[in-house]
């Protein structure tokens, strides 16, 4: 945990979630899935050692939908998560802009029944006075504003 008074953050893109699952999963061809339909499946999550925020968000999402994952496999990277999914070991919920969209062995089914948005956020140390940061953020926000309305924050 980094002290909040030592950082600056700004959301610049938001999106809805997708349920990433093996192409062989019975729900893989659906137009949408509610997370509670995955209650009996194994959840693949980023390790809390890597990102406790991402891990806790997944667990909280499951709890908000009335279940606790029966089994959780943790991974140290998104690539490891995708390998577990490709291997048929479980599913995860991630940003609809995720790299998994490029993986032909993974089905990304839109998540239904939740209004939660996922945010892509730029974070930097408050003490970092590098003059390129404001320029970078201006370009980043400009690019985000040129996206589809549901994707920019």
XYZ file of C-alpha atoms in Angstrom:
153
model
C 0.000 0.000 0.000
C 1.418 3.297 -1.095
C 0.365 6.276 1.071
C -2.471 8.094 -0.722
C -1.049 11.504 0.159
C 2.120 10.625 -1.788
C 0.451 9.824 -5.111
C -1.575 11.543 -7.793
C -3.976 9.568 -9.947
C -6.297 10.280 -12.823
C -8.756 7.955 -14.547
C -8.501 8.276 -18.300
C -10.449 5.336 -19.651
C -13.258 3.196 -18.386
C -15.008 0.159 -19.744
C -17.272 -2.661 -18.794
C -16.024 -6.095 -17.847
C -15.855 -9.311 -19.796
C -15.771 -12.835 -18.500
C -12.712 -14.469 -20.078
C -13.185 -18.233 -20.319
C -11.950 -21.137 -22.427
C -13.530 -21.331 -25.882
C -14.723 -24.806 -24.869
C -16.808 -23.490 -21.947
C -20.580 -24.016 -22.398
C -21.210 -20.259 -21.982
C -18.456 -19.204 -24.410
C -20.849 -18.622 -27.312
C -23.378 -16.567 -25.356
C -23.965 -12.865 -25.992
C -23.540 -12.147 -22.286
C -22.998 -13.847 -18.938
C -23.919 -12.948 -15.383
C -21.046 -13.553 -12.992
C -23.228 -15.756 -10.795
C -23.448 -18.216 -13.704
C -19.750 -18.861 -13.058
C -20.200 -19.668 -9.349
C -19.273 -23.343 -9.751
C -16.234 -22.668 -11.919
C -12.690 -21.972 -10.754
C -11.757 -18.304 -10.613
C -8.373 -17.346 -12.053
C -7.171 -14.190 -10.303
C -4.046 -12.107 -10.229
C -2.158 -12.917 -7.043
C -2.863 -10.552 -4.150
C 0.928 -10.285 -3.836
C 0.942 -8.664 -7.279
C -2.215 -6.551 -6.952
C -4.320 -6.880 -3.851
C -6.721 -4.309 -5.323
C -7.422 -6.383 -8.441
C -7.695 -9.587 -6.410
C -10.059 -8.028 -3.866
C -12.180 -6.475 -6.610
C -12.809 -9.923 -8.111
C -13.679 -11.439 -4.745
C -15.952 -8.472 -3.957
C -17.680 -8.818 -7.338
C -18.430 -12.474 -6.607
C -19.698 -11.638 -3.099
C -21.928 -8.857 -4.456
C -23.477 -11.469 -6.729
C -24.161 -13.915 -3.919
C -21.315 -16.398 -4.017
C -17.786 -17.134 -2.918
C -15.591 -18.781 -5.565
C -15.347 -22.493 -4.773
C -11.733 -22.539 -5.947
C -9.272 -19.793 -6.827
C -6.069 -20.164 -8.812
C -3.754 -17.174 -8.530
C -1.339 -16.073 -11.212
C 1.625 -13.686 -11.189
C 0.812 -12.048 -14.534
C -1.964 -11.561 -17.065
C -0.126 -13.939 -19.387
C -0.181 -16.643 -16.693
C -3.879 -16.020 -16.132
C -4.526 -16.465 -19.860
C -2.508 -19.689 -19.967
C -4.645 -21.073 -17.135
C -7.810 -20.052 -18.969
C -6.565 -21.497 -22.283
C -5.835 -24.752 -20.448
C -9.447 -24.926 -19.327
C -8.685 -24.386 -15.642
C -11.160 -21.556 -15.050
C -12.295 -18.026 -15.855
C -11.582 -14.441 -14.884
C -13.253 -11.056 -15.190
C -11.274 -8.314 -16.825
C -11.447 -5.075 -18.729
C -13.081 -5.226 -22.151
C -9.864 -3.686 -23.518
C -7.738 -6.565 -22.266
C -5.049 -8.326 -24.235
C -7.144 -11.507 -23.961
C -9.304 -10.152 -26.792
C -6.436 -11.088 -29.105
C -6.233 -14.662 -27.830
C -8.123 -17.076 -30.071
C -8.294 -19.748 -27.359
C -10.138 -17.440 -24.950
C -13.781 -16.377 -25.226
C -14.501 -12.891 -23.868
C -18.192 -12.784 -23.042
C -19.644 -9.413 -21.977
C -20.487 -9.275 -18.294
C -24.174 -8.653 -17.576
C -25.994 -7.722 -14.407
C -23.429 -5.247 -13.132
C -23.118 -1.537 -13.638
C -19.557 -1.466 -12.323
C -17.029 0.098 -14.631
C -13.359 -0.757 -14.757
C -10.942 2.150 -14.854
C -7.564 2.546 -16.467
C -5.746 5.026 -14.277
C -2.466 6.880 -14.538
C -0.651 7.077 -11.190
C 2.531 8.902 -10.309
C 4.399 10.088 -7.223
C 3.315 13.535 -6.087
C 6.985 14.456 -5.576
C 7.824 13.676 -9.222
C 8.157 17.118 -10.815
C 9.097 15.848 -14.249
C 7.739 18.477 -16.664
C 6.654 15.832 -19.176
C 3.905 14.504 -16.867
C 1.376 17.296 -17.589
C 2.099 17.016 -21.322
C 1.737 13.248 -21.223
C -1.550 13.505 -19.292
C -2.915 16.092 -21.741
C -2.174 13.776 -24.676
C -3.564 10.780 -22.796
C -6.796 12.589 -21.923
C -7.129 13.918 -25.486
C -6.805 10.393 -26.880
C -9.294 9.068 -24.305
C -11.815 11.759 -25.266
C -11.615 10.612 -28.893
C -12.738 7.099 -27.956
C -16.303 5.866 -28.008
C -18.289 7.674 -25.269
C -18.697 4.556 -23.114
C -14.937 4.085 -23.036
C -13.795 7.523 -21.936
C -14.314 8.669 -18.356
